[in-house]
mmCIF file of C-alpha atoms and ligand atoms in Angstrom:
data_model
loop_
_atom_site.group_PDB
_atom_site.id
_atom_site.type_symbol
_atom_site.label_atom_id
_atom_site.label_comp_id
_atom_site.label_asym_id
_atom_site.label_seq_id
_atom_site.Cartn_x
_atom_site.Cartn_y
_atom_site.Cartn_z
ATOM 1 C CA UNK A 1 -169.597 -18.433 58.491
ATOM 2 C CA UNK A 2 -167.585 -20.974 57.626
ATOM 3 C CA UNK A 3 -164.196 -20.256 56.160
ATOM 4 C CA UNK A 4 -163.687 -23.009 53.849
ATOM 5 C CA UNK A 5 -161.498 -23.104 50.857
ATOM 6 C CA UNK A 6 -163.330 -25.521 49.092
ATOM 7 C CA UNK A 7 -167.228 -25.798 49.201
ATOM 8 C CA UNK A 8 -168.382 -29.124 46.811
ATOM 9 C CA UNK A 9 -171.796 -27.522 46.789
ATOM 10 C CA UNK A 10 -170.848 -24.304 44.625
ATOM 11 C CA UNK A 11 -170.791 -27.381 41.784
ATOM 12 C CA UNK A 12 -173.630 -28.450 42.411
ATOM 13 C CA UNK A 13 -175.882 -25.251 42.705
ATOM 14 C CA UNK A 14 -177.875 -24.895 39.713
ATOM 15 C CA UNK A 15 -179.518 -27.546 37.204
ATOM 16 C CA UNK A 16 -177.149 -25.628 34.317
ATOM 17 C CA UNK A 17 -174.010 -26.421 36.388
ATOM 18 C CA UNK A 18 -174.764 -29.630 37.087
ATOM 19 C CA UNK A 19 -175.568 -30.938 33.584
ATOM 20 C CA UNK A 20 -172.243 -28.868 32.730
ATOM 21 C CA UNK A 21 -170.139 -31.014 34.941
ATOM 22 C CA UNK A 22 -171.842 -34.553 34.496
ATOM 23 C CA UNK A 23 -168.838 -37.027 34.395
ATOM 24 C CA UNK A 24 -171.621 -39.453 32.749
ATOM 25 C CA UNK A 25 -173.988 -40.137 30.194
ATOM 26 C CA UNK A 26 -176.838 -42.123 29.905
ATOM 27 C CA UNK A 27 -178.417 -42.278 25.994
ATOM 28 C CA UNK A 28 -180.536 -44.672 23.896
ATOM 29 C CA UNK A 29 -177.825 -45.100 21.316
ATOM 30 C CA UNK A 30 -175.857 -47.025 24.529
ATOM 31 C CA UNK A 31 -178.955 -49.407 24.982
ATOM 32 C CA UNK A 32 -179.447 -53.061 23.500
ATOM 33 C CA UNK A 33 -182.761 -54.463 24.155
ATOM 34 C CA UNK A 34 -182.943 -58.569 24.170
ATOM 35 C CA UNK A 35 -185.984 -59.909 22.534
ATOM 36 C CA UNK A 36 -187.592 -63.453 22.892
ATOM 37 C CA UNK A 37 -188.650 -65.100 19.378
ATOM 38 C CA UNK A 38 -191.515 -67.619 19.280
ATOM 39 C CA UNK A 39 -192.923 -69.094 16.287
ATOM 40 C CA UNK A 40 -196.383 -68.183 15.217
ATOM 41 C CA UNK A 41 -198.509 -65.275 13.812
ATOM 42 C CA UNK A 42 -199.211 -62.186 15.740
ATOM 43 C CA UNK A 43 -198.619 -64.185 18.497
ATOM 44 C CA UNK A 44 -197.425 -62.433 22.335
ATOM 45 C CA UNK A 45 -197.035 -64.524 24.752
ATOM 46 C CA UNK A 46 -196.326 -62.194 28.354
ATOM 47 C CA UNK A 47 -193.640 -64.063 30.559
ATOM 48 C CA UNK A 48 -195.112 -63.352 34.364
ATOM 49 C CA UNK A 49 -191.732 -63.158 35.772
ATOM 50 C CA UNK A 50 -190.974 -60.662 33.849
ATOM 51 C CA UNK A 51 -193.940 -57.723 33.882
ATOM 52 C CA UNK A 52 -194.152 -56.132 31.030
ATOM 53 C CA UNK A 53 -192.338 -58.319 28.406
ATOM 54 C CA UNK A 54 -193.550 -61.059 26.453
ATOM 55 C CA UNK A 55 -192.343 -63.313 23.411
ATOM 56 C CA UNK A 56 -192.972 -62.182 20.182
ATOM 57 C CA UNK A 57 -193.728 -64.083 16.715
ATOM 58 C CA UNK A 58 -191.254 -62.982 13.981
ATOM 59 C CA UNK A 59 -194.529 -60.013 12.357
ATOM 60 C CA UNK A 60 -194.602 -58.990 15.762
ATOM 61 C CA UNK A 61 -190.805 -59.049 16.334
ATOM 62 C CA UNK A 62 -190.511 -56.235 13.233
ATOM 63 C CA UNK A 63 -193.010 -53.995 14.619
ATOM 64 C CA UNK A 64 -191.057 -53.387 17.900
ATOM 65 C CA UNK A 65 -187.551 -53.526 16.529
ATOM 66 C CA UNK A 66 -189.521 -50.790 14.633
ATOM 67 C CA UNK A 67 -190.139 -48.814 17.841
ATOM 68 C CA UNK A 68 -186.785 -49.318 19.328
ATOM 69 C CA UNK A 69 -184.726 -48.239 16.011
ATOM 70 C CA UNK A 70 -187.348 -44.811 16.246
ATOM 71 C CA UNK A 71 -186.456 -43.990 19.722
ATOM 72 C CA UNK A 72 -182.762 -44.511 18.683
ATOM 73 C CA UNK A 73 -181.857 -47.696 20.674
ATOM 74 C CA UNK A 74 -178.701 -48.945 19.148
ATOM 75 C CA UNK A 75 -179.290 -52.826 18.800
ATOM 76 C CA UNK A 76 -181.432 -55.793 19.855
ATOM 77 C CA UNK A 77 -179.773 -58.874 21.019
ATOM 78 C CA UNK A 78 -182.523 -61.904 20.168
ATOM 79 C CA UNK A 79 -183.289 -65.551 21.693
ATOM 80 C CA UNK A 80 -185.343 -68.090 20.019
ATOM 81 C CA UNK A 81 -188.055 -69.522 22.487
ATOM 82 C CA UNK A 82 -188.474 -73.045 21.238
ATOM 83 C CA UNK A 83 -191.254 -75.169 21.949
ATOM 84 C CA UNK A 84 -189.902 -78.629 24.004
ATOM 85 C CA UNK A 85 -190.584 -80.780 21.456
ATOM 86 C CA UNK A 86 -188.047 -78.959 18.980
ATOM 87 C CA UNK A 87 -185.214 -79.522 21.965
ATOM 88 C CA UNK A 88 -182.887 -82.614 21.703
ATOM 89 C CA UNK A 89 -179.667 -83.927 23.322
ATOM 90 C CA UNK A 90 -177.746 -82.573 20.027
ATOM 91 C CA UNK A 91 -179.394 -79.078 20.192
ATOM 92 C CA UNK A 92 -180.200 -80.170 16.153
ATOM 93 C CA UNK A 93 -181.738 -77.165 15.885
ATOM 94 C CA UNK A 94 -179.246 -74.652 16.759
ATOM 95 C CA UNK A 95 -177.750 -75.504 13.234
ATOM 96 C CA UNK A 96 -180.727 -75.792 11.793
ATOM 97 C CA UNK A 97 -180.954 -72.968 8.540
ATOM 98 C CA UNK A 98 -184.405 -73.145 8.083
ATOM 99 C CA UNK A 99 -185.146 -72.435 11.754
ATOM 100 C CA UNK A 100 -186.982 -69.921 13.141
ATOM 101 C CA UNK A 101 -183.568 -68.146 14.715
ATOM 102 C CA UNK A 102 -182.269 -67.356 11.221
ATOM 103 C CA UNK A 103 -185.676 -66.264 9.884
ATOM 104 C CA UNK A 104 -185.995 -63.962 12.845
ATOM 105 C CA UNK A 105 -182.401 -62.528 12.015
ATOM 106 C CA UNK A 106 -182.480 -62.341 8.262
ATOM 107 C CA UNK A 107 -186.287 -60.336 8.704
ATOM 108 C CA UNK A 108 -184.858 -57.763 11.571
ATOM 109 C CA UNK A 109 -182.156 -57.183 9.418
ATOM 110 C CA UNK A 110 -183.635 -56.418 6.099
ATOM 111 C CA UNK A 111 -186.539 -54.706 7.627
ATOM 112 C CA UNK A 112 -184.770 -52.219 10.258
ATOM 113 C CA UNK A 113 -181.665 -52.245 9.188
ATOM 114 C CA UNK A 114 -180.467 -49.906 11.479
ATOM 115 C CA UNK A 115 -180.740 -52.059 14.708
ATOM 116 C CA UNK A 116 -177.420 -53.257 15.669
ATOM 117 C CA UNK A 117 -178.023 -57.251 15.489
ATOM 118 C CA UNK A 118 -176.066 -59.349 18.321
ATOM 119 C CA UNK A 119 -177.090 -62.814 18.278
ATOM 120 C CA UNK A 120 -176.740 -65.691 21.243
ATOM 121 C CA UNK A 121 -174.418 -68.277 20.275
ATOM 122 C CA UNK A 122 -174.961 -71.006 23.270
ATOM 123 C CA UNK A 123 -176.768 -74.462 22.958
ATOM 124 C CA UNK A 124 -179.412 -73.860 26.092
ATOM 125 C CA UNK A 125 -182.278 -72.774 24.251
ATOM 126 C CA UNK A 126 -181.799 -75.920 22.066
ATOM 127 C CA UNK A 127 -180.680 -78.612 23.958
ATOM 128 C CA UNK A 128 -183.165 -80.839 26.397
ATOM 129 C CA UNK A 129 -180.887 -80.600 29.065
ATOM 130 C CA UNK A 130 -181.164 -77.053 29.449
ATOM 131 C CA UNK A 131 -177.173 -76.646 29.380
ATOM 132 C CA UNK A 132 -175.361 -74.362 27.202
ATOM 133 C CA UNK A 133 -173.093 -77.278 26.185
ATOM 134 C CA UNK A 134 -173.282 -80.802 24.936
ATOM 135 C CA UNK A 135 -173.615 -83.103 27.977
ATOM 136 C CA UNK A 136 -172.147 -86.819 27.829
ATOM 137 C CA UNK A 137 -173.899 -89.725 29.074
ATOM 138 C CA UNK A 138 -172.123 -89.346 32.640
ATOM 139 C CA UNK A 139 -173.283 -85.830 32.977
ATOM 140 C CA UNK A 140 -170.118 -83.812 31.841
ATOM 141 C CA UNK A 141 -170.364 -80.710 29.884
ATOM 142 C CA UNK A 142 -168.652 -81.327 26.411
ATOM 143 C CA UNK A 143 -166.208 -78.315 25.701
ATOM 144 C CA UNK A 144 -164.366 -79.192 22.851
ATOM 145 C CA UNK A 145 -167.109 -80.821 21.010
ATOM 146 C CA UNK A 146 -169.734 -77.899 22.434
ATOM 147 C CA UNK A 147 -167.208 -75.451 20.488
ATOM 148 C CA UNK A 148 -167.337 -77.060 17.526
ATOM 149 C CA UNK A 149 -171.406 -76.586 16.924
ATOM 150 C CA UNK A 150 -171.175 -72.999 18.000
ATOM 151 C CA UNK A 151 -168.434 -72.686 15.174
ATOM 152 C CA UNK A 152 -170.959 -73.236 12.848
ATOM 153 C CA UNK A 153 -173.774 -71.803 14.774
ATOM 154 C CA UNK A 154 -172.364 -68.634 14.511
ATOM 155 C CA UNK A 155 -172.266 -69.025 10.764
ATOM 156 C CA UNK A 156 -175.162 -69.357 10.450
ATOM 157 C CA UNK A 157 -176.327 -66.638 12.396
ATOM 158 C CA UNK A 158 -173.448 -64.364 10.561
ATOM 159 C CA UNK A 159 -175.681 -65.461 7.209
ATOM 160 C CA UNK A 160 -178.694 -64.672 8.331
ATOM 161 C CA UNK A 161 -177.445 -60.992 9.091
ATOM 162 C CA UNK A 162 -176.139 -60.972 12.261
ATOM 163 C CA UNK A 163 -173.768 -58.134 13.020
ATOM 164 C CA UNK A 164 -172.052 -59.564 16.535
ATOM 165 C CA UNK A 165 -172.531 -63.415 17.002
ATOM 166 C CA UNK A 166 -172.463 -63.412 21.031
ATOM 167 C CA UNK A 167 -170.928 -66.339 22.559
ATOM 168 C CA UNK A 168 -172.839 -66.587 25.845
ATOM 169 C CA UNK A 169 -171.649 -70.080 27.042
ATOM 170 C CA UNK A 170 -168.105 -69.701 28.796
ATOM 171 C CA UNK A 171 -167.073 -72.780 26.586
ATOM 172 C CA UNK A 172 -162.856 -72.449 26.786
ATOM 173 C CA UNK A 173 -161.594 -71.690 23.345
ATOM 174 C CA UNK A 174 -164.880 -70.718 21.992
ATOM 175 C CA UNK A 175 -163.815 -67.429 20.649
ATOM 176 C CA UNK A 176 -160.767 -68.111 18.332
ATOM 177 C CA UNK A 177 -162.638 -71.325 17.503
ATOM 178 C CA UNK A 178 -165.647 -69.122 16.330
ATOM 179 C CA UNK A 179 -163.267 -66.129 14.819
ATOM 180 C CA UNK A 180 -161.350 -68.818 12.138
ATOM 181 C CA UNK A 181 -165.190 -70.285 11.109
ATOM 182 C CA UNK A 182 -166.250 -66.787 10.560
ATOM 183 C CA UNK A 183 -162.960 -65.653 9.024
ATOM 184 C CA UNK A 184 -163.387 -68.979 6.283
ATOM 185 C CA UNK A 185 -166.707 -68.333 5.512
ATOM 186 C CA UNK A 186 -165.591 -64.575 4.776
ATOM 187 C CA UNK A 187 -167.519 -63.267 7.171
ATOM 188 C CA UNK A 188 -164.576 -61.098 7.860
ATOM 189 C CA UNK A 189 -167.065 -58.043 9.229
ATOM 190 C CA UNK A 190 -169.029 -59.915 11.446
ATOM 191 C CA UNK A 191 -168.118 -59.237 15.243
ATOM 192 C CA UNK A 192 -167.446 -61.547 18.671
ATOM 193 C CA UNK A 193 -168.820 -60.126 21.651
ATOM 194 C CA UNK A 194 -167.945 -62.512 24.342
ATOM 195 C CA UNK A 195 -169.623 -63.070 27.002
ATOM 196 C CA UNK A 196 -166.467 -63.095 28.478
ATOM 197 C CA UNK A 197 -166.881 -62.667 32.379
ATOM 198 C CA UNK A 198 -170.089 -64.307 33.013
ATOM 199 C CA UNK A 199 -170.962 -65.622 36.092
ATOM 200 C CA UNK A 200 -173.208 -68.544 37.419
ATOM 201 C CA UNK A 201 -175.834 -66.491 39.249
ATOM 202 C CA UNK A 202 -179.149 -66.792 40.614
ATOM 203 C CA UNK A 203 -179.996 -63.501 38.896
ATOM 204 C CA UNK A 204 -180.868 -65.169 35.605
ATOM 205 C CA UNK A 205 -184.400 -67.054 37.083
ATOM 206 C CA UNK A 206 -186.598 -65.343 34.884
ATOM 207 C CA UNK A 207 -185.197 -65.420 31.656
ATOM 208 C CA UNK A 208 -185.312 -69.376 32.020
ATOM 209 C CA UNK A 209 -189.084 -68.851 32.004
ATOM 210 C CA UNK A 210 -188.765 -67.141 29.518
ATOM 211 C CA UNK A 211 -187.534 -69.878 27.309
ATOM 212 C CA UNK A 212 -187.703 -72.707 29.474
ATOM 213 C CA UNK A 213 -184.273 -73.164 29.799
ATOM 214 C CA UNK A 214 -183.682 -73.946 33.044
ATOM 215 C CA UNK A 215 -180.994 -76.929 33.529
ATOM 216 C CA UNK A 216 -182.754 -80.536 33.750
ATOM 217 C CA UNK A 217 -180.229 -81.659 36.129
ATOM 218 C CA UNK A 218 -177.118 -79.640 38.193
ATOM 219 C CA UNK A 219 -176.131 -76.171 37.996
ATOM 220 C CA UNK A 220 -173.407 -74.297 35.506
ATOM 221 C CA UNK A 221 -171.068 -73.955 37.680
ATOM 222 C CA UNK A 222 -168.444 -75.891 35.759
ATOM 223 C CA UNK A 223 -168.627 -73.420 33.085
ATOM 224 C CA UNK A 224 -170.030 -70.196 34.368
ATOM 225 C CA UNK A 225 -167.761 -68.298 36.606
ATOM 226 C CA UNK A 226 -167.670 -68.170 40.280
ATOM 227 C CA UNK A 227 -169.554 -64.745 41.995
ATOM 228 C CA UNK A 228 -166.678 -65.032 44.395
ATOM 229 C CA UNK A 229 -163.991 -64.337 41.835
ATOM 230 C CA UNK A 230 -162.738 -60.877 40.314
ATOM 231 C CA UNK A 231 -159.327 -61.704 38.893
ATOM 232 C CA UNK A 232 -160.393 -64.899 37.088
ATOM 233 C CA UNK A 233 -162.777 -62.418 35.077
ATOM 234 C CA UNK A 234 -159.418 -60.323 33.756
ATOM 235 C CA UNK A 235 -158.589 -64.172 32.850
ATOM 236 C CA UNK A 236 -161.180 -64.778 30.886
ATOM 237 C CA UNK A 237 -161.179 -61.364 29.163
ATOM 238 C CA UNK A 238 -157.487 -61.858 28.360
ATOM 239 C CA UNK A 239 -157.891 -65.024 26.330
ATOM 240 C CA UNK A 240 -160.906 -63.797 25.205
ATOM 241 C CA UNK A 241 -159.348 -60.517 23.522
ATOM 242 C CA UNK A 242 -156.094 -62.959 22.377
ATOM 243 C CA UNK A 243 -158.911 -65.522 20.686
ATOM 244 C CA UNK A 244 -159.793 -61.897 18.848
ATOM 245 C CA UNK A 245 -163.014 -60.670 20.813
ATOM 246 C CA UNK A 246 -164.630 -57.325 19.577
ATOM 247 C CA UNK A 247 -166.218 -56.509 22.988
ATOM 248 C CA UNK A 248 -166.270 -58.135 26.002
ATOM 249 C CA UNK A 249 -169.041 -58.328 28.372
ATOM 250 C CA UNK A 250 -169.916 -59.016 32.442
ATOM 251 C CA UNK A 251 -173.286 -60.358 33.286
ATOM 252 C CA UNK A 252 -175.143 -59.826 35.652
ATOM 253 C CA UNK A 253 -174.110 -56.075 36.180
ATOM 254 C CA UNK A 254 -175.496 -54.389 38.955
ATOM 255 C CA UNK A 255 -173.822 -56.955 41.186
ATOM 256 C CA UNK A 256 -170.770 -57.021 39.355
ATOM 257 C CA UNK A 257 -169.615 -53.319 38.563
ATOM 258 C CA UNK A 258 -166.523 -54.048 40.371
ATOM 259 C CA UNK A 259 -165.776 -56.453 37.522
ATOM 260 C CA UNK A 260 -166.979 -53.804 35.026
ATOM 261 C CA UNK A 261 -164.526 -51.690 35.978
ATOM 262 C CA UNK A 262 -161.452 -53.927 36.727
ATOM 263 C CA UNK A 263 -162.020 -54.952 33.494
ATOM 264 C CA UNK A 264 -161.786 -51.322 32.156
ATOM 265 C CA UNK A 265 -159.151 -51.016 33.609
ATOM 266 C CA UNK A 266 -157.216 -53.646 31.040
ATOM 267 C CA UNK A 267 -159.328 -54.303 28.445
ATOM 268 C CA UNK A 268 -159.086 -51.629 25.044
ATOM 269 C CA UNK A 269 -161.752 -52.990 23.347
ATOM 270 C CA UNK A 270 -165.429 -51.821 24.195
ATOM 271 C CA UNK A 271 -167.015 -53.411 27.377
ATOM 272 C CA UNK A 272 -170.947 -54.532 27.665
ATOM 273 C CA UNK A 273 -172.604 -55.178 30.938
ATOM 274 C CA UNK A 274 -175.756 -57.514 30.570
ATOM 275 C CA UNK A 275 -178.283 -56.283 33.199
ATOM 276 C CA UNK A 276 -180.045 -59.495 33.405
ATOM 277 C CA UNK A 277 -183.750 -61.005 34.300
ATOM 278 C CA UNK A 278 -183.614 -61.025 37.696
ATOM 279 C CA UNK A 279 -182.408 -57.316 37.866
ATOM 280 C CA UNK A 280 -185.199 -56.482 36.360
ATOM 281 C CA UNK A 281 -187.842 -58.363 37.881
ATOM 282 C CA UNK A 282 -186.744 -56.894 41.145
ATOM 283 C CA UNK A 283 -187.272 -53.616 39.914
ATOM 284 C CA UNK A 284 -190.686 -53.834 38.676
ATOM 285 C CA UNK A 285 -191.812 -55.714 41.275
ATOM 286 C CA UNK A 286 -190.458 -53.483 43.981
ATOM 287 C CA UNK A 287 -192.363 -50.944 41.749
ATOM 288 C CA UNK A 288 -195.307 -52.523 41.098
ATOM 289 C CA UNK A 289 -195.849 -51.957 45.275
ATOM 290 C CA UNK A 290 -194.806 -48.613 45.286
ATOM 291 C CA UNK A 291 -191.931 -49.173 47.765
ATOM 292 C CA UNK A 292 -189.941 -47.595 44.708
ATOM 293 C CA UNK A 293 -190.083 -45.050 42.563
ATOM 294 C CA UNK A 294 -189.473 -47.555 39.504
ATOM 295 C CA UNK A 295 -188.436 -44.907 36.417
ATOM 296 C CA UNK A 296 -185.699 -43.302 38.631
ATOM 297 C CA UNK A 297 -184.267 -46.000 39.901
ATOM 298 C CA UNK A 298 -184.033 -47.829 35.941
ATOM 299 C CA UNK A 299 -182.032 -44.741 34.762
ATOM 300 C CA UNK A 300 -179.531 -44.476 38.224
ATOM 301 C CA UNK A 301 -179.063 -48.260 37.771
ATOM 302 C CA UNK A 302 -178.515 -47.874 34.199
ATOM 303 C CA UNK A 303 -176.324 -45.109 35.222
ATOM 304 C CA UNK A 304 -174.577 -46.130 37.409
ATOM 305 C CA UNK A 305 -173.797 -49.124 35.348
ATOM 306 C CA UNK A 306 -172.228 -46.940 32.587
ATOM 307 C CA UNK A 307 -170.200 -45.040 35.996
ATOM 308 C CA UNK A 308 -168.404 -48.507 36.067
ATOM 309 C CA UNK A 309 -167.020 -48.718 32.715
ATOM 310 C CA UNK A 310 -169.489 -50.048 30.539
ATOM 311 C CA UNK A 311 -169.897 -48.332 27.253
ATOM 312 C CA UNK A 312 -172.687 -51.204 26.038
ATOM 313 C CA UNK A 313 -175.800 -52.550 27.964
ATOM 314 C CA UNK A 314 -178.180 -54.908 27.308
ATOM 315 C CA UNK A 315 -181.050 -54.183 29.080
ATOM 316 C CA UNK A 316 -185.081 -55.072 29.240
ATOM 317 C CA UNK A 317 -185.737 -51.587 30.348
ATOM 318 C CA UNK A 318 -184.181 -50.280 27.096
ATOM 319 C CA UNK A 319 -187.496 -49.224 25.068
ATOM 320 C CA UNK A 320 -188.891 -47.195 28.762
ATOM 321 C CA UNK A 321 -185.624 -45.676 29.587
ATOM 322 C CA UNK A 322 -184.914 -44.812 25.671
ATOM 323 C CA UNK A 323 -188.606 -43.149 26.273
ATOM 324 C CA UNK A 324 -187.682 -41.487 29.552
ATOM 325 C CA UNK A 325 -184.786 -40.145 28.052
ATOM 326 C CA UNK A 326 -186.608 -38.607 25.081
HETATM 327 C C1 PBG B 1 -177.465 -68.716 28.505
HETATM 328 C C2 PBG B 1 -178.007 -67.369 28.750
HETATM 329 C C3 PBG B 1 -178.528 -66.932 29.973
HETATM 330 C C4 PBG B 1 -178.939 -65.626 29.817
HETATM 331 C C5 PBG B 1 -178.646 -65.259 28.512
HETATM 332 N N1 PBG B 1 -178.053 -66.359 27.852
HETATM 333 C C6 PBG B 1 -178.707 -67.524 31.309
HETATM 334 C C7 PBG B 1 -178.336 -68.835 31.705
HETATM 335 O O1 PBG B 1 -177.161 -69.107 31.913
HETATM 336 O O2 PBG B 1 -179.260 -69.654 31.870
HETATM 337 C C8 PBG B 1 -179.561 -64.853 30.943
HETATM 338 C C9 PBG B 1 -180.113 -63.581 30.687
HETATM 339 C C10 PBG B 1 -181.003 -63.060 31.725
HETATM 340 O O3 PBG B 1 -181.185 -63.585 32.836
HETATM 341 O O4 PBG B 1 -181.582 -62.014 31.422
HETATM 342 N N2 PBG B 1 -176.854 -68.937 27.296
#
């Protein structure tokens, strides 16, 4: 034998021990689940890039925020899926009170009120072009006049019950911008969670079926960050937190839990990670062909997502891993 003066393994011996020293936990209450909004009556519409999930009409909306608030899931983060003919060059609806967004809110909020409500602030779902900003007529992205609709935007969403408006469109000065509209409306309780380190990544395919969002013409990558980059994220999240951000977030996440935790490393306010379309197509399809085991590998990614730092994720597995985890 072996004399060995330490031996790992002893740790690791029995299903007691190893639950006693688990550095990390894994629970509904962490999980967000993003839900697609369409107008209509008992309407479901399934989006075939992503198996399994499908756009709901607002009676249909209630019945799984329902669900998710019963299995404990702590919030739902919610998109309006707008029909093309409701998109313009203004994104007029976005600001529109009457919409369907609002409706959607306002009803998840008085009917299960305790779902956490984030809500997207970003013009893409909106706006023809498919951009998250205004474009001029040369093809620039807007900032300054971008920020100024998602000032009131987020109003709006803040009086229709949201609990964290979620700036999603790496506009610059977004945040404060969004904070003082919030702050005059005294809306002093409602919450920022900026989508602070977002990146411009091919990972997000699916959820542009989803709503047909994808951009008419060039990429984001004058507004959403670089893959390449790790210290401009601690950038972003620095103004972001000065502008007065609640909680941050990275997006995607299982590509990115180096950011995740660089930014833990700095940041003191709580940190989401947005595991995104793509990550989760690529799950259930590798599933779907048994090359995977597709439960187990949902709760290590989810895991190992909270292992990097995150205390928040927003996730479309969050109703079968909040059911997995009992
Ligand atoms: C844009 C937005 C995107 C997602 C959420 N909000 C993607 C984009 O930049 O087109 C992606 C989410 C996903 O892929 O699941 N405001």
């Amino acid at each position: 034998m072996l004399v060995l003066p330490e031996r790992p393994r002893r740790n690791r011996r029995t299903e007691a021990i190893r639950r006693l020293v688990r550095e990390t936990s894994l629970t509904p209450a962490h999980l967000v689940a993003p839900l697609f909004v369409v107008d209509g009556d008992r309407e479901r519409q399934p989006i075939p890039s992503m198996p399994g999930y499908e756009r709901l009409s607002i009676d249909l909306l209630l019945e799984k925020c329902r669900q998710l608030a019963d299995l404990g899931i702590g919030g739902v983060a919610l998109f309006p899926a707008l029909p093309a003919y409701k998109k313009d060059k203004t994104a007029s609806e976005a600001t529109n009170p009457d919409g369907l967004f609002p409706r959607a809110v306002s009803a998840v909020k008085e009917q299960v009120p305790e779902l956490t409500i984030f809500t997207d602030v970003a013009l893409d779902p909106y706006s023809c072009d498919g951009h998250d900003g205004l474009v001029s007529e040369t093809g620039e992205i807007l900032n300054d006049e971008t920020v100024e609709v998602l000032a009131r935007m987020a109003v709006l969403h803040a009086r229709a019950g949201a609990d964290y408006v979620a700036p999603s469109d790496m506009m610059d000065g977004r945040v404060g911008a969004i904070r003082e509209a919030l702050d005059v409306e005294g809306f002093h309780n409602v919450g920022i969670m900026a989508y602070s380190a977002k990146y411009a990544s091919a990972f997000y395919g699916p959820f542009r079926d989803a709503l047909d969002s994808a951009p008419k013409f060039g990429d984001k990558k004058t507004y959403q960050m670089d893959p390449a980059n790790v210290r401009e994220a601690l950038r972003e999240v620095r103004l972001d937190l000065a502008e007065g951000a609640d909680m941050v977030m990275v997006k995607p996440a299982l590509a990115y839990l180096d950011v995740i935790r660089a930014i833990w490393e700095i940041s003191d306010v709580p940190i989401t990670a947005y595991q995104v379309s793509g990550e989760y197509a690529m799950v259930k399809a590798a599933a779907e062909r048994g090359w995977i085991d597709g439960d187990r590998v949902m709760l290590e990614i989810l895991l190992a997502i909270r292992r990097a730092g995150a205390d928040v994720i927003f996730t479309y597995f969050a109703e079968e891993a909040a059911q997995q985890l009992g």
